[in-house]
Amino acid sequence: MKIEEEYTIRGFYRKIIRLEKVEEEFTIEDSKEPFVIPTETVYGLAARIDSDYAIKKIFEIKGRPSDNPLIVHISSLDMLDLLIEGEIPNEYKRLMEVFWPGPLSLVFKANKTISKCICGEGSDTVAIRMPKNPMLLRLIDKIGVPLAAPSANRSGRPSPTSVQHSIEDLGDKVSVYVDGGVCEIGIESTVVGMVESMPVILRPGGVTLEALEEVLGRRVGLRNTIQLNEKVMCPGQKYKHYSPSVPVYLFKGEDWVEDMKRVGKELEGKLIGLMGTGDMRNKVCVAKYYNLGDDKKECSRHIFRGLIELEKTCDVIFIKAFSLEDEGLAIMDRINRATTTIIE
Ligand code: TXA
Ligand code: MG
């Protein structure tokens, strides 16, 4: 039985709209409550930014800490002008030309009219991005106001990259889901802010550090750990995240094959799922193998899917560390947060 049918039988109202049909089937009434949207990165739980009610409800549905600000999704540069204050930094202009629409969120000085729930208490900035999917941009146009949207999962859980994963996580807490198939990027947007006139990555994501540096022709900083007494630059980064319901073992050592065999023996009786790449399948014998793909781009697309699929059937998940170049930085950011045990 399909999930939609099962829920209808149990008496919940659920509207699932195919993205191609969203212009006709999505009504303004549907935008009064939070609803799930597909983006090229991950699925988002969206609220119109002019509805304090819907914005607050996002926090309630996700169980999200109230100090974690939201990313605002726009469909045009006219919308951007209404959200920010002051000049757009020149380096942002360059990044917007190259990466918008796309998986890059930029932190701007916020216009005073924007709800504190979006910027975060005590903060005067707002993170903004223009998502890539043309039909989603048309939906934002139709609604006529930008959408604030965190990932469409309960706080702490892996982000959904298909409508099915979002339904499994949020279920009947949300009644309107827009289905755009499987997300192309599979990992959230890169969040970039200006710190003392230097562009700094506050959360690694779909646009790599190397790509940003190439476009700007200068070094880009990276701040993904929050130190005590330091102003919190990206509140989301201080929380534990992306945790599946089973333990995740991260293998960092050169002798990872031997290490996996040894730890596998110690865990005798437990069903081990390995998220692997390339020819790893032939090197270690495990109950379940989830193939992330052959290169880092593919692996980043499948990382959340792998965690969500393996937790359904396995007792523990094994994964080998990636090097930090290119997509590896964002992949390791997510894996480090999902990990319960590190094997060095
Ligand atoms: O790809 C994405 O960015 C997805 C899709 C749905 O667009 N959204 C997403 O939202 O990942 P969320 O809420 O799961 O993560 C937003 C991150 C958090 O780490 C938050 O702290 C940071 O962005 N953030 C939001 N507003 C910020 C701001 N004004 N300054 C610094 N960091 C901010
Ligand atoms: Mg999230």
mmCIF file of C-alpha atoms and ligand atoms in Angstrom:
data_model
loop_
_atom_site.group_PDB
_atom_site.id
_atom_site.type_symbol
_atom_site.label_atom_id
_atom_site.label_comp_id
_atom_site.label_asym_id
_atom_site.label_seq_id
_atom_site.Cartn_x
_atom_site.Cartn_y
_atom_site.Cartn_z
ATOM 1 C CA MET A 1 0.000 0.000 0.000
ATOM 2 C CA LYS A 2 1.291 3.464 -0.856
ATOM 3 C CA ILE A 3 1.800 5.842 2.033
ATOM 4 C CA GLU A 4 -0.797 8.301 0.667
ATOM 5 C CA GLU A 5 -3.459 5.582 0.645
ATOM 6 C CA GLU A 6 -2.522 4.334 4.079
ATOM 7 C CA TYR A 7 -2.872 7.821 5.538
ATOM 8 C CA THR A 8 -6.141 8.521 3.782
ATOM 9 C CA ILE A 9 -7.513 5.348 5.295
ATOM 10 C CA ARG A 10 -6.362 6.468 8.730
ATOM 11 C CA GLY A 11 -8.241 9.699 8.169
ATOM 12 C CA PHE A 12 -5.482 12.293 7.719
ATOM 13 C CA TYR A 13 -5.856 14.902 5.019
ATOM 14 C CA ARG A 14 -2.880 14.746 2.686
ATOM 15 C CA LYS A 15 -2.414 16.583 -0.589
ATOM 16 C CA ILE A 16 0.528 15.539 -2.731
ATOM 17 C CA ILE A 17 1.131 17.729 -5.783
ATOM 18 C CA ARG A 18 3.502 16.846 -8.618
ATOM 19 C CA LEU A 19 5.861 19.758 -9.205
ATOM 20 C CA GLU A 20 4.843 19.996 -12.893
ATOM 21 C CA LYS A 21 1.252 20.612 -11.769
ATOM 22 C CA VAL A 22 2.049 22.996 -8.946
ATOM 23 C CA GLU A 23 0.951 26.177 -10.719
ATOM 24 C CA GLU A 24 -2.562 24.798 -11.267
ATOM 25 C CA GLU A 25 -3.052 22.675 -8.153
ATOM 26 C CA PHE A 26 -1.406 24.687 -5.373
ATOM 27 C CA THR A 27 -3.884 27.171 -3.927
ATOM 28 C CA ILE A 28 -3.203 30.264 -1.857
ATOM 29 C CA GLU A 29 -5.171 28.500 0.896
ATOM 30 C CA ASP A 30 -2.425 25.813 0.861
ATOM 31 C CA SER A 31 0.169 28.479 1.691
ATOM 32 C CA LYS A 32 -1.498 29.385 4.988
ATOM 33 C CA GLU A 33 0.194 26.449 6.768
ATOM 34 C CA PRO A 34 3.773 25.188 6.289
ATOM 35 C CA PHE A 35 4.083 22.954 3.215
ATOM 36 C CA VAL A 36 6.869 20.797 1.798
ATOM 37 C CA ILE A 37 8.722 21.877 -1.364
ATOM 38 C CA PRO A 38 11.396 20.194 -3.468
ATOM 39 C CA THR A 39 14.583 22.155 -4.095
ATOM 40 C CA GLU A 40 17.718 21.103 -5.965
ATOM 41 C CA THR A 41 19.519 20.606 -2.609
ATOM 42 C CA VAL A 42 17.079 18.925 -0.198
ATOM 43 C CA TYR A 43 13.338 19.141 0.483
ATOM 44 C CA GLY A 44 12.288 22.217 2.447
ATOM 45 C CA LEU A 45 9.472 22.902 4.906
ATOM 46 C CA ALA A 46 8.245 26.235 3.600
ATOM 47 C CA ALA A 47 6.334 29.143 5.108
ATOM 48 C CA ARG A 48 5.470 32.467 3.505
ATOM 49 C CA ILE A 49 7.582 35.098 5.208
ATOM 50 C CA ASP A 50 4.595 37.396 5.722
ATOM 51 C CA SER A 51 2.900 34.845 7.985
ATOM 52 C CA ASP A 52 4.285 34.854 11.524
ATOM 53 C CA TYR A 53 1.851 32.054 12.265
ATOM 54 C CA ALA A 54 3.285 29.762 9.553
ATOM 55 C CA ILE A 55 6.889 30.661 10.433
ATOM 56 C CA LYS A 56 6.336 29.796 14.106
ATOM 57 C CA LYS A 57 4.636 26.570 13.094
ATOM 58 C CA ILE A 58 7.794 25.486 11.209
ATOM 59 C CA PHE A 59 9.724 25.540 14.484
ATOM 60 C CA GLU A 60 6.958 23.576 16.187
ATOM 61 C CA ILE A 61 6.704 20.930 13.452
ATOM 62 C CA LYS A 62 10.465 20.393 13.265
ATOM 63 C CA GLY A 63 11.115 20.670 17.004
ATOM 64 C CA ARG A 64 13.709 23.257 15.970
ATOM 65 C CA PRO A 65 15.587 25.398 18.548
ATOM 66 C CA SER A 66 14.224 28.938 18.280
ATOM 67 C CA ASP A 67 17.717 30.498 17.959
ATOM 68 C CA ASN A 68 18.385 28.717 14.651
ATOM 69 C CA PRO A 69 17.544 31.155 11.841
ATOM 70 C CA LEU A 70 15.862 30.246 8.546
ATOM 71 C CA ILE A 71 16.990 30.606 4.932
ATOM 72 C CA VAL A 72 14.687 32.731 2.754
ATOM 73 C CA HIS A 73 13.997 31.526 -0.802
ATOM 74 C CA ILE A 74 13.377 34.116 -3.511
ATOM 75 C CA SER A 75 12.392 33.907 -7.174
ATOM 76 C CA SER A 76 13.705 37.287 -8.374
ATOM 77 C CA LEU A 77 16.202 39.989 -7.537
ATOM 78 C CA ASP A 78 13.283 42.373 -6.903
ATOM 79 C CA MET A 79 12.380 40.204 -3.938
ATOM 80 C CA LEU A 80 15.967 40.442 -2.699
ATOM 81 C CA ASP A 81 15.790 44.247 -2.587
ATOM 82 C CA LEU A 82 12.798 44.114 -0.241
ATOM 83 C CA LEU A 83 14.574 41.808 2.211
ATOM 84 C CA ILE A 84 17.914 43.499 2.722
ATOM 85 C CA GLU A 85 19.333 46.774 3.870
ATOM 86 C CA GLY A 86 22.343 48.630 2.488
ATOM 87 C CA GLU A 87 24.494 47.862 -0.523
ATOM 88 C CA ILE A 88 25.061 44.364 -1.849
ATOM 89 C CA PRO A 89 28.800 43.633 -1.395
ATOM 90 C CA ASN A 90 30.585 43.438 -4.776
ATOM 91 C CA GLU A 91 31.786 39.921 -4.097
ATOM 92 C CA TYR A 92 28.197 38.811 -3.466
ATOM 93 C CA LYS A 93 27.216 40.315 -6.823
ATOM 94 C CA ARG A 94 29.826 38.168 -8.544
ATOM 95 C CA LEU A 95 28.705 35.046 -6.654
ATOM 96 C CA MET A 96 25.054 35.725 -7.460
ATOM 97 C CA GLU A 97 25.875 36.063 -11.162
ATOM 98 C CA VAL A 98 27.566 32.692 -11.220
ATOM 99 C CA PHE A 99 25.716 30.587 -8.647
ATOM 100 C CA TRP A 100 22.129 31.912 -8.589
ATOM 101 C CA PRO A 101 19.804 30.231 -9.057
ATOM 102 C CA GLY A 102 21.598 27.445 -7.210
ATOM 103 C CA PRO A 103 22.816 25.947 -3.926
ATOM 104 C CA LEU A 104 24.381 29.065 -2.389
ATOM 105 C CA SER A 105 22.863 31.033 0.508
ATOM 106 C CA LEU A 106 24.284 34.484 1.193
ATOM 107 C CA VAL A 107 23.983 36.264 4.543
ATOM 108 C CA PHE A 108 22.859 39.891 4.164
ATOM 109 C CA LYS A 109 22.010 42.695 6.570
ATOM 110 C CA ALA A 110 18.284 42.214 7.060
ATOM 111 C CA ASN A 111 15.588 44.767 6.418
ATOM 112 C CA LYS A 112 13.926 45.710 9.707
ATOM 113 C CA THR A 113 10.549 44.433 8.575
ATOM 114 C CA ILE A 114 11.696 40.795 8.563
ATOM 115 C CA SER A 115 10.417 38.643 11.393
ATOM 116 C CA LYS A 116 12.875 37.976 14.250
ATOM 117 C CA CYS A 117 11.926 34.303 13.976
ATOM 118 C CA ILE A 118 13.571 34.239 10.538
ATOM 119 C CA CYS A 119 16.781 36.131 11.394
ATOM 120 C CA GLY A 120 17.200 34.625 14.848
ATOM 121 C CA GLU A 121 16.801 36.505 18.130
ATOM 122 C CA GLY A 122 19.420 39.277 18.478
ATOM 123 C CA SER A 123 20.623 38.913 14.891
ATOM 124 C CA ASP A 124 20.235 41.555 12.177
ATOM 125 C CA THR A 125 21.151 39.316 9.263
ATOM 126 C CA VAL A 126 19.184 37.111 6.912
ATOM 127 C CA ALA A 127 20.382 34.205 4.746
ATOM 128 C CA ILE A 128 18.890 34.242 1.239
ATOM 129 C CA ARG A 129 19.062 31.982 -1.771
ATOM 130 C CA MET A 130 17.417 31.543 -5.155
ATOM 131 C CA PRO A 131 16.655 27.842 -5.677
ATOM 132 C CA LYS A 132 17.261 26.336 -9.093
ATOM 133 C CA ASN A 133 14.099 24.541 -10.105
ATOM 134 C CA PRO A 134 12.083 26.731 -12.547
ATOM 135 C CA MET A 135 8.722 25.333 -11.381
ATOM 136 C CA LEU A 136 9.577 26.144 -7.785
ATOM 137 C CA LEU A 137 10.486 29.687 -8.824
ATOM 138 C CA ARG A 138 7.090 29.940 -10.506
ATOM 139 C CA LEU A 139 5.392 28.732 -7.342
ATOM 140 C CA ILE A 140 7.151 31.458 -5.333
ATOM 141 C CA ASP A 141 6.036 33.976 -7.987
ATOM 142 C CA LYS A 142 2.462 32.739 -7.726
ATOM 143 C CA ILE A 143 2.457 33.028 -3.950
ATOM 144 C CA GLY A 144 3.997 36.465 -4.409
ATOM 145 C CA VAL A 145 6.209 36.501 -1.310
ATOM 146 C CA PRO A 146 9.499 34.732 -0.506
ATOM 147 C CA LEU A 147 9.434 31.440 1.383
ATOM 148 C CA ALA A 148 11.433 30.695 4.528
ATOM 149 C CA ALA A 149 12.393 27.035 4.412
ATOM 150 C CA PRO A 150 14.583 24.825 6.575
ATOM 151 C CA SER A 151 15.093 21.225 5.509
ATOM 152 C CA ALA A 152 11.858 19.199 5.714
ATOM 153 C CA ASN A 153 12.894 16.836 8.505
ATOM 154 C CA ARG A 154 12.478 16.739 12.264
ATOM 155 C CA SER A 155 15.416 18.584 13.895
ATOM 156 C CA GLY A 156 18.455 16.356 14.231
ATOM 157 C CA ARG A 157 17.394 13.868 11.536
ATOM 158 C CA PRO A 158 19.035 13.435 8.115
ATOM 159 C CA SER A 159 17.638 15.818 5.482
ATOM 160 C CA PRO A 160 15.123 14.365 2.994
ATOM 161 C CA THR A 161 16.074 14.196 -0.671
ATOM 162 C CA SER A 162 12.762 12.736 -1.846
ATOM 163 C CA VAL A 163 9.157 13.501 -0.935
ATOM 164 C CA GLN A 164 8.856 9.966 0.432
ATOM 165 C CA HIS A 165 11.635 10.574 2.981
ATOM 166 C CA SER A 166 10.000 13.811 4.040
ATOM 167 C CA ILE A 167 6.611 12.113 4.490
ATOM 168 C CA GLU A 168 8.248 9.347 6.516
ATOM 169 C CA ASP A 169 9.745 11.963 8.844
ATOM 170 C CA LEU A 170 7.018 14.639 9.109
ATOM 171 C CA GLY A 171 3.961 12.494 8.333
ATOM 172 C CA ASP A 172 0.644 14.074 9.225
ATOM 173 C CA LYS A 173 2.227 17.158 10.811
ATOM 174 C CA VAL A 174 2.150 18.589 7.289
ATOM 175 C CA SER A 175 -0.773 18.261 4.907
ATOM 176 C CA VAL A 176 0.581 19.634 1.609
ATOM 177 C CA TYR A 177 3.630 18.062 -0.039
ATOM 178 C CA VAL A 178 4.991 19.102 -3.446
ATOM 179 C CA ASP A 179 6.777 16.184 -5.113
ATOM 180 C CA GLY A 180 9.671 17.089 -7.406
ATOM 181 C CA GLY A 181 11.368 13.688 -7.485
ATOM 182 C CA VAL A 182 14.861 13.048 -6.165
ATOM 183 C CA CYS A 183 17.016 16.125 -5.424
ATOM 184 C CA GLU A 184 19.827 16.758 -7.879
ATOM 185 C CA ILE A 185 22.432 18.028 -5.377
ATOM 186 C CA GLY A 186 21.334 15.994 -2.331
ATOM 187 C CA ILE A 187 23.129 18.127 0.253
ATOM 188 C CA GLU A 188 22.107 21.563 1.567
ATOM 189 C CA SER A 189 23.270 24.902 0.195
ATOM 190 C CA THR A 190 26.612 26.443 1.102
ATOM 191 C CA VAL A 191 26.038 29.340 3.539
ATOM 192 C CA VAL A 192 28.433 32.261 2.960
ATOM 193 C CA GLY A 193 28.735 35.426 5.047
ATOM 194 C CA MET A 194 31.088 38.437 5.036
ATOM 195 C CA VAL A 195 33.316 38.516 8.111
ATOM 196 C CA GLU A 196 35.543 41.611 8.316
ATOM 197 C CA SER A 197 35.274 42.075 4.538
ATOM 198 C CA MET A 198 36.238 38.488 3.844
ATOM 199 C CA PRO A 199 33.825 35.949 2.372
ATOM 200 C CA VAL A 200 33.573 33.039 4.784
ATOM 201 C CA ILE A 201 31.811 29.689 4.483
ATOM 202 C CA LEU A 202 29.582 29.315 7.534
ATOM 203 C CA ARG A 203 28.234 25.954 6.389
ATOM 204 C CA PRO A 204 29.819 23.918 3.585
ATOM 205 C CA GLY A 205 27.307 22.669 1.003
ATOM 206 C CA GLY A 206 26.384 22.328 -2.657
ATOM 207 C CA VAL A 207 28.881 24.928 -3.931
ATOM 208 C CA THR A 208 32.461 23.956 -3.083
ATOM 209 C CA LEU A 209 35.103 26.164 -1.448
ATOM 210 C CA GLU A 210 37.264 25.688 -4.550
ATOM 211 C CA ALA A 211 34.481 26.901 -6.874
ATOM 212 C CA LEU A 212 33.903 30.018 -4.724
ATOM 213 C CA GLU A 213 37.625 30.806 -4.671
ATOM 214 C CA GLU A 214 37.917 30.369 -8.403
ATOM 215 C CA VAL A 215 35.102 32.803 -9.099
ATOM 216 C CA LEU A 216 36.310 35.404 -6.586
ATOM 217 C CA GLY A 217 39.998 34.968 -7.362
ATOM 218 C CA ARG A 218 40.865 35.077 -3.672
ATOM 219 C CA ARG A 219 40.865 32.926 -0.570
ATOM 220 C CA VAL A 220 37.536 32.188 1.072
ATOM 221 C CA GLY A 221 37.494 31.537 4.815
ATOM 222 C CA LEU A 222 35.916 28.543 6.479
ATOM 223 C CA ARG A 223 34.266 28.703 9.841
ATOM 224 C CA ASN A 224 32.403 25.556 10.633
ATOM 225 C CA THR A 225 33.220 25.097 14.268
ATOM 226 C CA ILE A 226 31.805 27.354 16.918
ATOM 227 C CA GLN A 227 34.197 28.239 19.693
ATOM 228 C CA LEU A 228 33.142 29.252 23.143
ATOM 229 C CA ASN A 229 32.803 33.030 23.631
ATOM 230 C CA GLU A 230 32.878 33.549 19.890
ATOM 231 C CA LYS A 231 29.870 35.140 18.302
ATOM 232 C CA VAL A 232 27.814 32.320 16.857
ATOM 233 C CA MET A 233 28.064 32.796 13.107
ATOM 234 C CA CYS A 234 25.814 30.009 11.916
ATOM 235 C CA PRO A 235 23.687 28.721 14.775
ATOM 236 C CA GLY A 236 22.683 25.529 12.953
ATOM 237 C CA GLN A 237 26.294 24.348 13.009
ATOM 238 C CA LYS A 238 26.401 24.008 16.790
ATOM 239 C CA TYR A 239 23.679 21.388 16.971
ATOM 240 C CA LYS A 240 24.027 17.662 16.565
ATOM 241 C CA HIS A 241 22.495 16.817 13.252
ATOM 242 C CA TYR A 242 21.770 14.339 10.549
ATOM 243 C CA SER A 243 21.539 11.472 13.025
ATOM 244 C CA PRO A 244 19.967 8.257 11.847
ATOM 245 C CA SER A 245 18.315 6.077 14.499
ATOM 246 C CA VAL A 246 21.262 3.618 14.590
ATOM 247 C CA PRO A 247 24.940 4.176 15.530
ATOM 248 C CA VAL A 248 27.279 5.411 12.775
ATOM 249 C CA TYR A 249 30.941 4.320 12.812
ATOM 250 C CA LEU A 250 33.337 6.564 10.916
ATOM 251 C CA PHE A 251 36.608 4.953 9.791
ATOM 252 C CA LYS A 252 39.391 7.503 9.410
ATOM 253 C CA GLY A 253 42.542 5.363 9.413
ATOM 254 C CA GLU A 254 44.670 4.176 6.496
ATOM 255 C CA ASP A 255 43.981 0.567 7.514
ATOM 256 C CA TRP A 256 40.236 1.004 7.228
ATOM 257 C CA VAL A 257 39.705 -2.428 5.629
ATOM 258 C CA GLU A 258 41.346 -4.195 8.593
ATOM 259 C CA ASP A 259 39.606 -1.836 11.020
ATOM 260 C CA MET A 260 36.181 -2.557 9.516
ATOM 261 C CA LYS A 261 36.805 -6.300 9.701
ATOM 262 C CA ARG A 262 37.944 -6.054 13.341
ATOM 263 C CA VAL A 263 35.078 -3.825 14.506
ATOM 264 C CA GLY A 264 32.670 -5.974 12.470
ATOM 265 C CA LYS A 265 33.793 -9.009 14.488
ATOM 266 C CA GLU A 266 33.395 -7.113 17.775
ATOM 267 C CA LEU A 267 29.822 -6.306 16.727
ATOM 268 C CA GLU A 268 29.009 -9.927 15.948
ATOM 269 C CA GLY A 269 25.279 -10.556 15.698
ATOM 270 C CA LYS A 270 24.550 -7.011 14.566
ATOM 271 C CA LEU A 271 23.521 -6.269 10.994
ATOM 272 C CA ILE A 272 26.116 -3.943 9.520
ATOM 273 C CA GLY A 273 25.336 -1.588 6.650
ATOM 274 C CA LEU A 274 28.229 -0.048 4.748
ATOM 275 C CA MET A 275 27.912 3.174 2.774
ATOM 276 C CA GLY A 276 30.686 2.847 0.257
ATOM 277 C CA THR A 277 32.109 4.145 -2.975
ATOM 278 C CA GLY A 278 33.948 2.643 -5.937
ATOM 279 C CA ASP A 279 35.111 -0.925 -5.361
ATOM 280 C CA MET A 280 34.676 -0.956 -1.555
ATOM 281 C CA ARG A 281 31.994 -3.606 -1.840
ATOM 282 C CA ASN A 282 34.638 -6.200 -2.723
ATOM 283 C CA LYS A 283 36.899 -5.330 0.172
ATOM 284 C CA VAL A 284 34.672 -5.793 3.224
ATOM 285 C CA CYS A 285 31.892 -8.302 3.748
ATOM 286 C CA VAL A 286 28.803 -6.716 5.322
ATOM 287 C CA ALA A 287 25.081 -7.528 5.545
ATOM 288 C CA LYS A 288 24.048 -4.518 3.433
ATOM 289 C CA TYR A 289 25.963 -2.336 1.037
ATOM 290 C CA TYR A 290 24.748 1.082 -0.072
ATOM 291 C CA ASN A 291 26.592 2.350 -3.108
ATOM 292 C CA LEU A 292 27.085 6.100 -2.809
ATOM 293 C CA GLY A 293 28.553 6.388 -6.309
ATOM 294 C CA ASP A 294 31.921 6.676 -7.962
ATOM 295 C CA ASP A 295 32.862 10.311 -7.470
ATOM 296 C CA LYS A 296 32.357 12.844 -4.714
ATOM 297 C CA LYS A 297 29.570 14.666 -6.527
ATOM 298 C CA GLU A 298 27.527 11.476 -6.716
ATOM 299 C CA CYS A 299 28.408 10.608 -3.129
ATOM 300 C CA SER A 300 27.165 13.959 -1.844
ATOM 301 C CA ARG A 301 23.922 13.403 -3.775
ATOM 302 C CA HIS A 302 23.363 10.076 -2.008
ATOM 303 C CA ILE A 303 24.726 10.634 1.479
ATOM 304 C CA PHE A 304 21.396 11.406 3.203
ATOM 305 C CA ARG A 305 19.559 8.729 1.214
ATOM 306 C CA GLY A 306 22.172 6.201 2.314
ATOM 307 C CA LEU A 307 21.743 7.031 6.016
ATOM 308 C CA ILE A 308 17.946 6.915 5.783
ATOM 309 C CA GLU A 309 17.818 3.695 3.762
ATOM 310 C CA LEU A 310 20.387 1.803 5.855
ATOM 311 C CA GLU A 311 18.835 2.719 9.213
ATOM 312 C CA LYS A 312 15.652 0.957 8.089
ATOM 313 C CA THR A 313 17.285 -2.466 7.900
ATOM 314 C CA CYS A 314 20.633 -2.315 9.746
ATOM 315 C CA ASP A 315 21.765 -2.133 13.392
ATOM 316 C CA VAL A 316 24.876 -0.072 12.661
ATOM 317 C CA ILE A 317 26.229 1.943 9.735
ATOM 318 C CA PHE A 318 29.897 1.960 8.654
ATOM 319 C CA ILE A 319 31.397 4.678 6.519
ATOM 320 C CA LYS A 320 34.929 5.528 5.464
ATOM 321 C CA ALA A 321 36.079 9.141 5.765
ATOM 322 C CA PHE A 322 36.376 11.263 2.626
ATOM 323 C CA SER A 323 39.251 13.654 1.942
ATOM 324 C CA LEU A 324 38.227 17.283 2.419
ATOM 325 C CA GLU A 325 38.759 18.604 -1.090
ATOM 326 C CA ASP A 326 35.832 19.576 -3.302
ATOM 327 C CA GLU A 327 32.496 18.020 -2.229
ATOM 328 C CA GLY A 328 34.407 16.135 0.513
ATOM 329 C CA LEU A 329 34.199 19.164 2.816
ATOM 330 C CA ALA A 330 30.390 19.242 2.823
ATOM 331 C CA ILE A 331 30.113 15.443 2.920
ATOM 332 C CA MET A 332 32.414 15.236 5.964
ATOM 333 C CA ASP A 333 30.544 18.069 7.700
ATOM 334 C CA ARG A 334 27.367 15.949 7.494
ATOM 335 C CA ILE A 335 29.080 12.650 8.327
ATOM 336 C CA ASN A 336 30.933 14.085 11.326
ATOM 337 C CA ARG A 337 27.641 15.231 12.783
ATOM 338 C CA ALA A 338 25.954 11.887 12.135
ATOM 339 C CA THR A 339 28.837 9.875 13.632
ATOM 340 C CA THR A 340 28.591 8.226 17.033
ATOM 341 C CA THR A 341 31.984 6.400 17.046
ATOM 342 C CA ILE A 342 35.227 7.352 15.307
ATOM 343 C CA ILE A 343 37.761 4.652 14.490
ATOM 344 C CA GLU A 344 41.114 6.374 13.834
HETATM 345 O O1 TXA B 1 19.772 23.911 0.799
HETATM 346 C C1 TXA B 1 19.324 24.478 1.800
HETATM 347 O O2 TXA B 1 19.874 25.454 2.316
HETATM 348 C C2 TXA B 1 18.018 23.913 2.381
HETATM 349 C C3 TXA B 1 16.920 24.054 1.338
HETATM 350 C C4 TXA B 1 15.565 23.694 1.873
HETATM 351 O O3 TXA B 1 16.951 25.326 0.807
HETATM 352 N N1 TXA B 1 17.685 24.565 3.603
HETATM 353 C C5 TXA B 1 18.375 24.356 4.758
HETATM 354 O O4 TXA B 1 17.882 25.011 5.852
HETATM 355 O O5 TXA B 1 19.340 23.628 4.829
HETATM 356 P P1 TXA B 1 18.267 24.638 7.353
HETATM 357 O O6 TXA B 1 17.388 25.457 8.196
HETATM 358 O O7 TXA B 1 18.203 23.184 7.532
HETATM 359 O O8 TXA B 1 19.720 25.195 7.516
HETATM 360 C C6 TXA B 1 19.950 26.575 7.500
HETATM 361 C C7 TXA B 1 21.347 26.884 7.983
HETATM 362 C C8 TXA B 1 21.464 26.704 9.478
HETATM 363 O O9 TXA B 1 22.729 26.155 9.786
HETATM 364 C C9 TXA B 1 21.351 28.152 9.976
HETATM 365 O O10 TXA B 1 21.995 28.349 11.208
HETATM 366 C C10 TXA B 1 22.025 28.911 8.854
HETATM 367 O O11 TXA B 1 21.642 28.241 7.672
HETATM 368 N N2 TXA B 1 21.520 30.284 8.791
HETATM 369 C C11 TXA B 1 20.279 30.718 8.499
HETATM 370 N N3 TXA B 1 20.189 32.053 8.594
HETATM 371 C C12 TXA B 1 21.423 32.502 8.931
HETATM 372 C C13 TXA B 1 21.986 33.794 9.190
HETATM 373 N N4 TXA B 1 21.259 34.898 9.131
HETATM 374 N N5 TXA B 1 23.300 33.856 9.531
HETATM 375 C C14 TXA B 1 24.049 32.738 9.608
HETATM 376 N N6 TXA B 1 23.563 31.483 9.389
HETATM 377 C C15 TXA B 1 22.281 31.374 9.064
HETATM 378 MG MG MG B 2 18.474 21.213 8.191
#
